[in-house]
Amino acid sequence: MELFEVIRRGYAAGETIQGLSKKHGVHRRMVRQAIGNAIPPERKAVVREAPRLGPVMAHIERMLASDLQAPRKQRHTAHRIWMRLRKEHPEYPVGEATVRRYVRERKRELGLSGREVFVPQSYELGQEAQVDWFEAMAILGGEARKLQFFAMRSMGSGDAFHRAYPHATQQALLEAHEHAFAYFGGVFKTLRYDNMTSVVKKILRGYQRVETDRIIAFRSHWGYRSEYCNPASGHEKGGVEGELGWFRRNWLVPVPEASVLDALNQHILDACLENRSRTMVGRGMTIGQASEQEREHLSPLAEEGFPIDELLYPLLVDSKGRVKVKTNWYSTPLWPGLRVTAMVAPLSVEIVHDNKVAARHARCYGRGHQILDLEHYLDVLDKKPGAMAGSTPLQQWREAGRWPACLDAIWRELEQRHGKGNGTREMISLIRAGSIDGWDKLIAAVKEALRLGISDAAAVLHLLRMPDPEQRHQYAVALAEELLPFERPMPVMDEYDLLLANTTGGIQ
């Protein structure tokens, strides 16, 4: 602006364009611009090439495009994108700062950006832990499911424990607490909650609450104090709120996949343990080292766990071999009319008779569902083999992937050889063997029998129980070691051979 002013004054005083250009060291084009307008024109932005970022731009765009469909709290951060680029495309090295600048600009354009401010807090070791639930998606057995994730974060060490459940029930909350106490190696002096209905029955003035009887008994059993936040005041437990976001961004993006919930929880536990190697900003030790020091300040664990399971008695076995537990029916091998007890846990339902567990099922949270196990009906199907083909338990096994096509193939072979009824009974004998020796081994034996053209249950059982080559080798080595003390040297026959070499004058 000052340069344009000096040029305009010089031109008004009679200086030439060429003279002004040489005097100020600028192009004549700029001199004419200054003469024509006192305000300099806007400079065009220089488009620079991005040799490092260019090859990975398409990958970044795909990640950001997937975020448009992903849950809001399970979207990629710039750091997570950079970590994925390093792992999935190591042939294109690019700096994190470069990725951050590009992602920040693209998120602003796509409407994905958002910021939140938290106030830092300081805590003593073992003083307080904060508890909360958060919701996230996971793929279990190929099906996308919305799960509830429990989180407990130590405010002193920064260590955190997470666990997934189908529903955030009171039983799940209490069970997750016990898993967390075992993970931390002790119990915190204070646990801070929001006003979740499984813990609080009524909110009174200030921080006073009417708690549920079960949480009071649980708190007394483990020996900690509970504190609660004001309604709609998540910042009062900002430590666990920040932990939820960090864990979701770093371990639940992309959406995790597992065969069953137990496998997913094992993956989550491994992530919690791996997180202990991280050093938080402003601290001189890792989270794991701080957690190790914190154990000395925690209250000791109780000798026995709290009775979390809900007992339901009496329940009757109906004519279809089922027991109605809450709103669903579960199969059992017991005789109809017997009185049984149901032990309802967050993830399982056990049917108990005469102090023995007769059946165990994964808990269903729906209404009016039948959870049936084909193994519970084998004795009945032995007497009524014609009912097996259209049975609901078999259909549920098919839907769950527990009945592959090879079993139908051997079943048809058995029916052709022994007739429909006897062939089904032979198939039932194979199912019994699979429940004892292992379902995977039975399927492998059936596939081998079909490959060899065998259609006999006894032959399949022989293949099922035959040791594999490695086991046979181990047996051979063990047998050789067992016979080693009885080993004797071979006899030496050299002198006898001399007698046979020259028989002249000898006795023939």
Coordinates of C-alpha atoms in Angstrom, one line a residue:
M1 CA 0.0 0.0 0.0
E2 CA 2.9 2.4 0.9
L3 CA 4.7 1.6 -2.3
F4 CA 1.6 2.4 -4.4
E5 CA 1.3 5.7 -2.6
V6 CA 5.0 6.7 -3.3
I7 CA 4.6 5.6 -7.0
R8 CA 1.5 7.7 -7.4
R9 CA 3.2 10.8 -5.9
G10 CA 6.2 10.4 -8.1
Y11 CA 4.0 10.1 -11.2
A12 CA 2.0 13.2 -10.2
A13 CA 5.4 15.0 -9.9
G14 CA 6.2 14.2 -13.5
E15 CA 8.3 11.1 -13.2
T16 CA 8.0 8.6 -16.1
I17 CA 6.8 5.0 -15.8
Q18 CA 10.1 3.6 -16.8
G19 CA 11.9 5.9 -14.3
L20 CA 9.6 4.8 -11.5
S21 CA 10.1 1.2 -12.4
K22 CA 13.9 1.5 -12.2
K23 CA 13.8 3.7 -9.1
H24 CA 11.7 1.3 -7.0
G25 CA 12.9 -2.0 -8.6
V26 CA 9.4 -3.1 -9.8
H27 CA 7.9 -4.1 -13.1
R28 CA 6.4 -1.4 -15.3
R29 CA 3.1 -3.4 -15.0
M30 CA 3.0 -2.7 -11.2
V31 CA 3.7 1.0 -11.9
R32 CA 0.7 1.2 -14.2
Q33 CA -1.4 -0.6 -11.6
A34 CA -0.5 1.9 -8.9
I35 CA -1.3 4.8 -11.3
G36 CA -4.6 3.3 -12.2
N37 CA -5.8 2.4 -8.6
A38 CA -4.5 3.3 -5.1
I39 CA -5.5 -0.1 -3.8
P40 CA -3.2 -3.0 -4.8
P41 CA -5.0 -5.9 -6.5
E42 CA -5.3 -9.2 -4.6
R43 CA -2.5 -11.6 -5.2
K44 CA -3.4 -14.9 -6.7
A45 CA -2.7 -17.9 -4.5
V46 CA 0.2 -19.9 -5.7
V47 CA -0.8 -23.5 -6.3
R48 CA 2.1 -25.6 -5.1
E49 CA 2.6 -29.3 -5.9
A50 CA 2.4 -31.7 -3.0
P51 CA 4.9 -34.5 -3.9
R52 CA 4.5 -36.2 -0.5
L53 CA 0.7 -35.7 0.0
G54 CA -0.3 -36.2 -3.6
P55 CA -0.1 -40.1 -3.8
V56 CA -2.2 -40.5 -0.6
M57 CA -4.8 -37.9 -1.2
A58 CA -7.2 -40.4 -2.7
H59 CA -6.8 -42.7 0.4
I60 CA -7.5 -39.8 2.7
E61 CA -10.6 -38.8 0.8
R62 CA -11.9 -42.3 1.0
M63 CA -11.5 -42.3 4.8
L64 CA -13.3 -38.9 5.1
A65 CA -16.0 -40.1 2.8
S66 CA -16.6 -43.2 5.0
D67 CA -16.9 -40.8 8.0
L68 CA -20.0 -39.2 6.4
Q69 CA -21.8 -42.5 7.0
A70 CA -20.1 -43.5 10.2
P71 CA -21.4 -42.6 13.7
R72 CA -20.4 -39.1 14.7
K73 CA -18.2 -40.3 17.5
Q74 CA -16.5 -43.0 15.4
R75 CA -14.9 -40.8 12.7
H76 CA -11.3 -40.5 11.8
T77 CA -9.1 -37.9 13.4
A78 CA -6.1 -36.5 11.5
H79 CA -3.8 -38.5 13.7
R80 CA -5.7 -41.7 13.1
I81 CA -5.6 -41.1 9.4
W82 CA -1.8 -40.6 9.5
M83 CA -1.4 -43.8 11.5
R84 CA -3.4 -45.8 9.0
L85 CA -1.4 -44.3 6.1
R86 CA 1.8 -45.3 7.8
K87 CA 0.6 -48.9 8.3
E88 CA -1.4 -49.4 5.0
H89 CA 0.8 -47.4 2.6
P90 CA 4.4 -47.3 4.0
E91 CA 5.7 -46.7 0.5
Y92 CA 4.4 -43.1 0.6
P93 CA 6.0 -41.5 3.7
V94 CA 4.2 -38.3 4.7
G95 CA 4.6 -36.1 7.8
E96 CA 1.8 -35.9 10.4
A97 CA 1.7 -32.1 10.2
T98 CA 1.1 -32.2 6.5
V99 CA -1.8 -34.7 7.0
R100 CA -3.2 -32.5 9.8
R101 CA -3.3 -29.4 7.7
Y102 CA -4.9 -31.1 4.8
V103 CA -7.5 -33.0 6.9
R104 CA -8.4 -29.8 8.9
E105 CA -9.2 -28.0 5.6
R106 CA -11.1 -30.9 4.1
K107 CA -13.1 -31.5 7.3
R108 CA -14.1 -27.8 7.4
E109 CA -15.3 -28.1 3.7
L110 CA -17.2 -31.3 4.4
G111 CA -18.8 -30.1 7.6
L112 CA -17.1 -32.7 9.8
S113 CA -15.1 -30.4 12.1
G114 CA -16.0 -29.6 15.7
R115 CA -14.1 -28.5 18.8
E116 CA -14.7 -28.9 22.5
V117 CA -12.8 -27.4 25.5
F118 CA -12.1 -29.2 28.8
V119 CA -10.6 -27.8 32.0
P120 CA -7.5 -29.7 33.2
Q121 CA -7.8 -31.3 36.7
S122 CA -5.2 -32.8 39.1
Y123 CA -5.8 -35.9 41.3
E124 CA -3.9 -38.0 43.7
L125 CA -3.1 -41.7 43.0
G126 CA -6.0 -43.9 44.0
Q127 CA -8.2 -41.0 44.9
E128 CA -11.0 -41.2 42.2
A129 CA -12.1 -43.0 39.2
Q130 CA -14.9 -42.0 36.9
V131 CA -17.5 -44.3 35.3
D132 CA -19.7 -44.0 32.2
W133 CA -21.3 -45.8 29.3
F134 CA -20.9 -44.9 25.7
E135 CA -22.5 -46.3 22.5
A136 CA -20.6 -47.6 19.5
M137 CA -21.0 -49.9 16.5
A138 CA -19.3 -53.2 16.1
I139 CA -19.6 -56.1 13.6
L140 CA -20.2 -59.4 15.3
G141 CA -20.4 -62.5 13.2
G142 CA -20.7 -60.4 10.0
E143 CA -23.7 -58.4 11.4
A144 CA -23.5 -54.7 12.4
R145 CA -24.7 -54.3 16.0
K146 CA -25.0 -51.3 18.3
L147 CA -23.3 -52.1 21.6
Q148 CA -22.9 -50.4 25.0
F149 CA -19.3 -49.9 26.2
F150 CA -18.5 -49.5 29.9
A151 CA -15.6 -47.3 30.8
M152 CA -13.8 -46.7 34.2
R153 CA -10.9 -44.3 34.1
S154 CA -8.4 -43.6 36.9
M155 CA -8.0 -39.9 37.4
G156 CA -4.6 -40.3 39.1
S157 CA -2.7 -42.6 36.6
G158 CA -4.8 -42.1 33.5
D159 CA -5.3 -45.8 33.1
A160 CA -8.7 -46.9 31.8
F161 CA -10.7 -50.1 31.5
H162 CA -13.4 -50.8 28.8
R163 CA -15.8 -53.6 28.2
A164 CA -18.7 -54.1 25.7
Y165 CA -22.2 -55.4 26.5
P166 CA -25.4 -55.7 24.4
H167 CA -27.4 -53.5 26.9
A168 CA -26.4 -51.2 29.7
T169 CA -28.3 -53.1 32.4
Q170 CA -27.6 -52.9 36.1
Q171 CA -26.2 -56.4 36.1
A172 CA -23.8 -55.5 33.3
L173 CA -22.8 -52.4 35.2
L174 CA -22.0 -54.4 38.3
E175 CA -20.2 -57.1 36.5
A176 CA -18.1 -54.6 34.6
H177 CA -17.1 -52.9 37.9
E178 CA -15.7 -56.2 39.1
H179 CA -13.8 -56.8 35.9
A180 CA -12.4 -53.2 36.2
F181 CA -11.3 -53.7 39.9
A182 CA -9.4 -56.9 38.8
Y183 CA -7.8 -54.9 35.9
F184 CA -6.6 -52.1 38.2
G185 CA -5.6 -54.4 41.0
G186 CA -7.7 -52.7 43.7
V187 CA -10.7 -50.5 44.5
F188 CA -10.6 -46.7 44.3
K189 CA -11.6 -44.5 47.3
T190 CA -14.3 -42.7 45.2
L191 CA -16.2 -43.5 42.0
R192 CA -18.0 -40.7 40.2
Y193 CA -21.1 -41.3 38.1
D194 CA -23.7 -39.4 36.2
N195 CA -27.3 -40.0 37.1
M196 CA -27.9 -43.3 35.3
T197 CA -31.1 -45.0 36.3
S198 CA -29.5 -48.3 37.2
V199 CA -27.7 -46.4 40.1
V200 CA -30.0 -43.5 41.0
K201 CA -33.7 -43.8 41.8
K202 CA -34.3 -40.1 42.6
I203 CA -32.3 -36.8 42.3
L204 CA -32.6 -34.6 45.3
R205 CA -31.3 -31.1 46.0
G206 CA -27.6 -30.5 45.3
Y207 CA -25.5 -33.7 45.1
Q208 CA -27.9 -35.8 47.2
R209 CA -29.3 -38.9 45.5
V210 CA -31.6 -41.8 46.4
E211 CA -29.7 -44.8 45.2
T212 CA -30.9 -48.2 44.3
D213 CA -30.7 -50.9 47.0
R214 CA -28.5 -53.1 44.9
I215 CA -25.9 -50.4 44.2
I216 CA -25.8 -49.6 47.9
A217 CA -25.1 -53.3 48.7
F218 CA -22.5 -53.5 46.0
R219 CA -20.8 -50.3 47.2
S220 CA -20.7 -51.6 50.7
H221 CA -19.4 -55.0 49.6
W222 CA -16.4 -53.4 47.7
G223 CA -15.9 -50.5 50.2
Y224 CA -15.9 -47.3 48.1
R225 CA -17.8 -44.0 48.1
S226 CA -20.0 -42.8 45.2
E227 CA -20.4 -39.3 44.0
Y228 CA -22.7 -38.0 41.3
C229 CA -22.6 -35.1 38.8
N230 CA -25.3 -32.5 38.4
P231 CA -27.8 -33.3 35.6
A232 CA -26.6 -32.4 32.1
S233 CA -23.1 -31.5 33.5
G234 CA -20.8 -33.9 31.7
H235 CA -17.8 -31.6 32.3
E236 CA -17.9 -32.6 36.0
K237 CA -16.5 -36.0 34.9
G238 CA -14.5 -34.7 32.0
G239 CA -11.8 -37.3 32.5
V240 CA -13.9 -40.2 31.5
E241 CA -15.7 -38.2 28.9
G242 CA -12.3 -37.4 27.2
E243 CA -11.3 -41.1 27.6
L244 CA -14.4 -42.2 25.8
G245 CA -13.6 -40.0 22.8
W246 CA -9.9 -41.0 22.7
F247 CA -10.7 -44.7 23.0
R248 CA -13.4 -44.5 20.3
R249 CA -11.2 -42.7 17.9
N250 CA -8.1 -44.9 18.3
W251 CA -9.5 -48.4 18.9
L252 CA -13.1 -48.3 17.4
V253 CA -12.1 -46.7 14.1
P254 CA -12.6 -48.4 11.7
V255 CA -15.6 -50.2 13.1
P256 CA -14.1 -53.4 14.9
E257 CA -15.1 -56.9 13.7
A258 CA -15.2 -60.1 15.8
S259 CA -16.8 -63.5 15.6
V260 CA -18.5 -63.2 19.0
L261 CA -18.8 -60.7 21.9
D262 CA -16.2 -62.5 24.0
A263 CA -13.6 -62.1 21.2
L264 CA -14.4 -58.4 20.9
N265 CA -13.9 -57.9 24.7
Q266 CA -10.6 -59.7 24.5
H267 CA -9.6 -57.3 21.7
I268 CA -10.7 -54.4 23.9
L269 CA -8.7 -55.7 26.9
D270 CA -5.6 -56.0 24.7
A271 CA -6.1 -52.4 23.6
C272 CA -6.3 -51.3 27.3
L273 CA -3.1 -53.1 28.1
E274 CA -1.4 -51.7 25.1
N275 CA -2.5 -48.2 26.1
R276 CA -0.4 -48.6 29.2
S277 CA 2.7 -48.1 27.2
R278 CA 1.6 -44.6 26.2
T279 CA 3.0 -41.4 28.0
M280 CA 0.4 -38.7 28.5
V281 CA 1.4 -35.1 27.7
G282 CA 3.1 -33.4 30.7
R283 CA 3.9 -36.6 32.6
G284 CA 7.3 -38.1 33.1
M285 CA 6.2 -41.8 33.1
T286 CA 4.0 -44.1 31.1
I287 CA 0.4 -44.9 32.1
G288 CA 1.5 -48.4 33.0
Q289 CA 4.2 -47.2 35.4
A290 CA 1.8 -44.7 37.0
S291 CA -0.8 -47.5 37.3
E292 CA 1.7 -49.8 39.0
Q293 CA 2.4 -47.1 41.6
E294 CA -1.3 -46.5 42.1
R295 CA -1.9 -50.1 43.2
E296 CA -0.3 -49.3 46.5
H297 CA -2.9 -46.6 47.1
L298 CA -6.0 -48.7 46.2
S299 CA -8.1 -50.6 48.7
P300 CA -7.7 -54.4 48.5
L301 CA -10.0 -56.5 46.5
A302 CA -12.8 -58.3 48.3
E303 CA -12.2 -62.1 48.9
E304 CA -15.4 -63.0 47.1
G305 CA -17.4 -61.4 44.3
F306 CA -20.7 -59.7 44.8
P307 CA -23.7 -62.1 43.9
I308 CA -24.6 -60.4 40.6
D309 CA -26.6 -63.2 39.0
E310 CA -30.4 -63.0 39.4
L311 CA -32.0 -66.2 40.6
L312 CA -35.5 -67.1 39.4
Y313 CA -37.3 -70.0 41.1
P314 CA -39.5 -71.9 40.6
L315 CA -39.7 -72.3 36.8
L316 CA -41.3 -75.2 35.0
V317 CA -40.0 -77.1 32.0
D318 CA -42.8 -77.2 29.4
S319 CA -43.8 -80.0 27.0
K320 CA -41.4 -78.7 24.4
G321 CA -38.4 -78.9 26.7
R322 CA -38.3 -75.2 27.3
V323 CA -38.1 -72.9 30.3
K324 CA -39.5 -69.4 30.1
V325 CA -36.9 -66.9 31.7
K326 CA -38.3 -63.4 31.8
T327 CA -39.6 -62.8 28.3
N328 CA -37.9 -65.6 26.3
W329 CA -37.8 -69.4 26.1
Y330 CA -34.6 -71.4 26.5
S331 CA -34.2 -75.1 25.8
T332 CA -33.1 -77.7 28.3
P333 CA -32.6 -81.5 28.1
L334 CA -34.7 -82.0 31.3
W335 CA -38.0 -83.8 31.5
P336 CA -41.2 -81.7 31.2
G337 CA -42.8 -80.7 34.4
L338 CA -39.6 -80.5 36.5
R339 CA -39.0 -77.4 38.6
V340 CA -35.8 -75.6 37.9
T341 CA -33.8 -72.5 38.8
A342 CA -32.6 -69.9 36.3
M343 CA -29.4 -68.0 36.9
V344 CA -29.6 -64.8 34.8
A345 CA -26.3 -63.1 34.2
P346 CA -25.6 -60.1 31.9
L347 CA -24.5 -62.3 29.0
S348 CA -25.8 -65.8 29.9
V349 CA -28.7 -67.8 31.2
E350 CA -28.1 -71.0 33.1
I351 CA -30.8 -73.6 33.9
V352 CA -30.0 -75.4 37.1
H353 CA -31.6 -78.6 38.5
D354 CA -30.5 -80.5 41.6
N355 CA -27.6 -78.1 41.9
K356 CA -26.3 -79.1 38.5
V357 CA -26.2 -76.8 35.4
A358 CA -28.4 -78.6 32.9
A359 CA -28.3 -76.0 30.1
R360 CA -26.3 -72.8 29.4
H361 CA -27.4 -70.2 26.7
A362 CA -26.4 -66.7 25.6
R363 CA -28.9 -64.3 27.0
C364 CA -31.4 -62.8 24.7
Y365 CA -32.7 -59.3 25.4
G366 CA -35.7 -59.5 23.0
R367 CA -39.2 -60.6 23.7
G368 CA -40.9 -63.9 22.8
H369 CA -37.8 -65.5 21.3
Q370 CA -36.9 -69.2 21.4
I371 CA -33.2 -70.0 22.1
L372 CA -33.0 -73.7 21.3
D373 CA -30.0 -76.1 21.3
L374 CA -30.2 -79.2 19.0
E375 CA -28.1 -81.2 21.5
H376 CA -30.9 -80.9 24.1
Y377 CA -33.3 -82.8 21.9
L378 CA -31.1 -85.7 20.8
D379 CA -32.8 -88.2 23.2
V380 CA -36.2 -87.3 21.9
L381 CA -35.1 -87.3 18.2
D382 CA -33.7 -90.8 18.8
K383 CA -37.2 -92.0 19.4
K384 CA -38.8 -89.6 16.8
P385 CA -36.2 -89.3 14.0
G386 CA -38.7 -88.0 11.5
A387 CA -39.0 -84.8 13.5
M388 CA -35.4 -83.8 13.1
A389 CA -35.5 -82.5 9.5
G390 CA -38.0 -79.7 10.2
S391 CA -37.1 -79.0 13.8
T392 CA -36.7 -75.4 15.0
P393 CA -33.4 -76.2 16.8
L394 CA -31.9 -77.5 13.6
Q395 CA -33.1 -74.4 11.8
Q396 CA -31.5 -72.1 14.4
W397 CA -28.2 -74.0 14.0
R398 CA -28.4 -73.5 10.3
E399 CA -29.0 -69.7 10.7
A400 CA -26.1 -69.5 13.2
G401 CA -23.7 -71.3 10.8
R402 CA -23.3 -74.3 13.1
W403 CA -24.7 -76.8 10.4
P404 CA -22.5 -76.6 7.3
A405 CA -23.5 -78.2 4.0
C406 CA -21.2 -81.2 4.5
L407 CA -23.4 -82.5 7.4
D408 CA -26.4 -82.5 5.0
A409 CA -24.4 -84.4 2.5
I410 CA -23.4 -87.1 5.0
W411 CA -26.9 -87.2 6.3
R412 CA -28.3 -88.0 2.8
E413 CA -25.7 -90.7 2.3
L414 CA -26.6 -92.3 5.7
E415 CA -30.4 -92.2 4.7
Q416 CA -29.7 -93.9 1.4
R417 CA -27.7 -96.6 3.0
H418 CA -29.7 -97.3 6.2
G419 CA -33.1 -95.9 5.4
K420 CA -34.6 -92.6 6.5
G421 CA -35.2 -93.4 10.2
N422 CA -32.1 -95.4 10.9
G423 CA -30.0 -93.0 8.8
T424 CA -31.2 -90.1 11.0
R425 CA -30.3 -92.1 14.1
E426 CA -26.8 -92.6 12.7
M427 CA -26.6 -88.8 12.1
I428 CA -27.7 -88.2 15.7
S429 CA -24.8 -90.5 16.9
L430 CA -22.4 -88.3 14.9
I431 CA -23.9 -85.2 16.6
R432 CA -23.4 -86.7 20.0
A433 CA -19.8 -87.5 19.1
G434 CA -19.3 -83.9 18.0
S435 CA -20.6 -82.5 21.2
I436 CA -18.0 -84.6 23.1
D437 CA -14.9 -84.6 20.9
G438 CA -15.4 -81.1 19.4
W439 CA -17.6 -79.8 16.7
D440 CA -14.7 -78.6 14.5
K441 CA -13.2 -82.1 14.6
L442 CA -16.5 -83.7 13.6
I443 CA -16.8 -81.4 10.6
A444 CA -13.3 -82.1 9.5
A445 CA -13.9 -85.9 9.8
V446 CA -17.1 -85.6 7.8
K447 CA -15.4 -83.7 5.0
E448 CA -12.6 -86.4 4.9
A449 CA -15.2 -89.2 4.8
L450 CA -17.0 -87.5 1.9
R451 CA -13.7 -87.1 0.1
L452 CA -13.0 -90.8 0.5
G453 CA -16.5 -91.8 -0.5
I454 CA -17.4 -93.2 2.9
S455 CA -21.0 -93.2 4.0
D456 CA -20.9 -95.0 7.3
A457 CA -21.2 -93.5 10.8
A458 CA -18.6 -95.9 12.3
A459 CA -16.0 -94.9 9.7
V460 CA -16.7 -91.2 10.4
L461 CA -16.2 -91.8 14.1
H462 CA -12.9 -93.7 13.3
L463 CA -11.7 -90.7 11.3
L464 CA -12.8 -88.4 14.1
R465 CA -10.9 -90.2 16.9
M466 CA -7.9 -91.2 14.8
P467 CA -4.7 -89.3 15.9
D468 CA -3.3 -86.8 13.4
P469 CA 0.2 -87.3 12.0
E470 CA 1.8 -85.1 14.6
Q471 CA 0.2 -87.0 17.4
R472 CA 1.2 -90.4 15.8
H473 CA 4.8 -89.1 15.7
Q474 CA 4.6 -88.1 19.3
Y475 CA 3.2 -91.5 20.2
A476 CA 6.1 -93.2 18.3
V477 CA 8.7 -91.1 20.1
A478 CA 7.1 -91.9 23.5
L479 CA 7.0 -95.6 22.7
A480 CA 10.7 -95.6 21.6
E481 CA 11.7 -93.9 24.9
E482 CA 9.6 -96.4 26.8
L483 CA 11.3 -99.4 25.1
L484 CA 14.8 -98.0 25.4
P485 CA 15.7 -99.8 28.7
F486 CA 14.9 -103.1 27.1
E487 CA 17.2 -102.6 24.0
R488 CA 20.0 -105.2 23.6
P489 CA 22.9 -105.2 21.1
M490 CA 22.6 -107.4 18.0
P491 CA 24.6 -110.7 18.3
V492 CA 28.0 -110.9 16.6
M493 CA 28.2 -113.9 14.1
D494 CA 31.7 -113.4 12.8
E495 CA 33.2 -116.7 14.2
Y496 CA 30.2 -118.7 12.9
D497 CA 30.7 -117.2 9.5
L498 CA 34.4 -118.5 9.5
L499 CA 33.2 -122.0 10.0
L500 CA 30.9 -121.7 7.0
A501 CA 33.6 -120.1 4.8
N502 CA 35.9 -123.3 4.6
T503 CA 34.0 -126.6 5.1
T504 CA 36.9 -128.9 3.8
G505 CA 37.2 -131.7 6.3
G506 CA 34.4 -130.2 8.4
I507 CA 31.2 -131.8 9.4
Q508 CA 28.5 -131.2 6.7

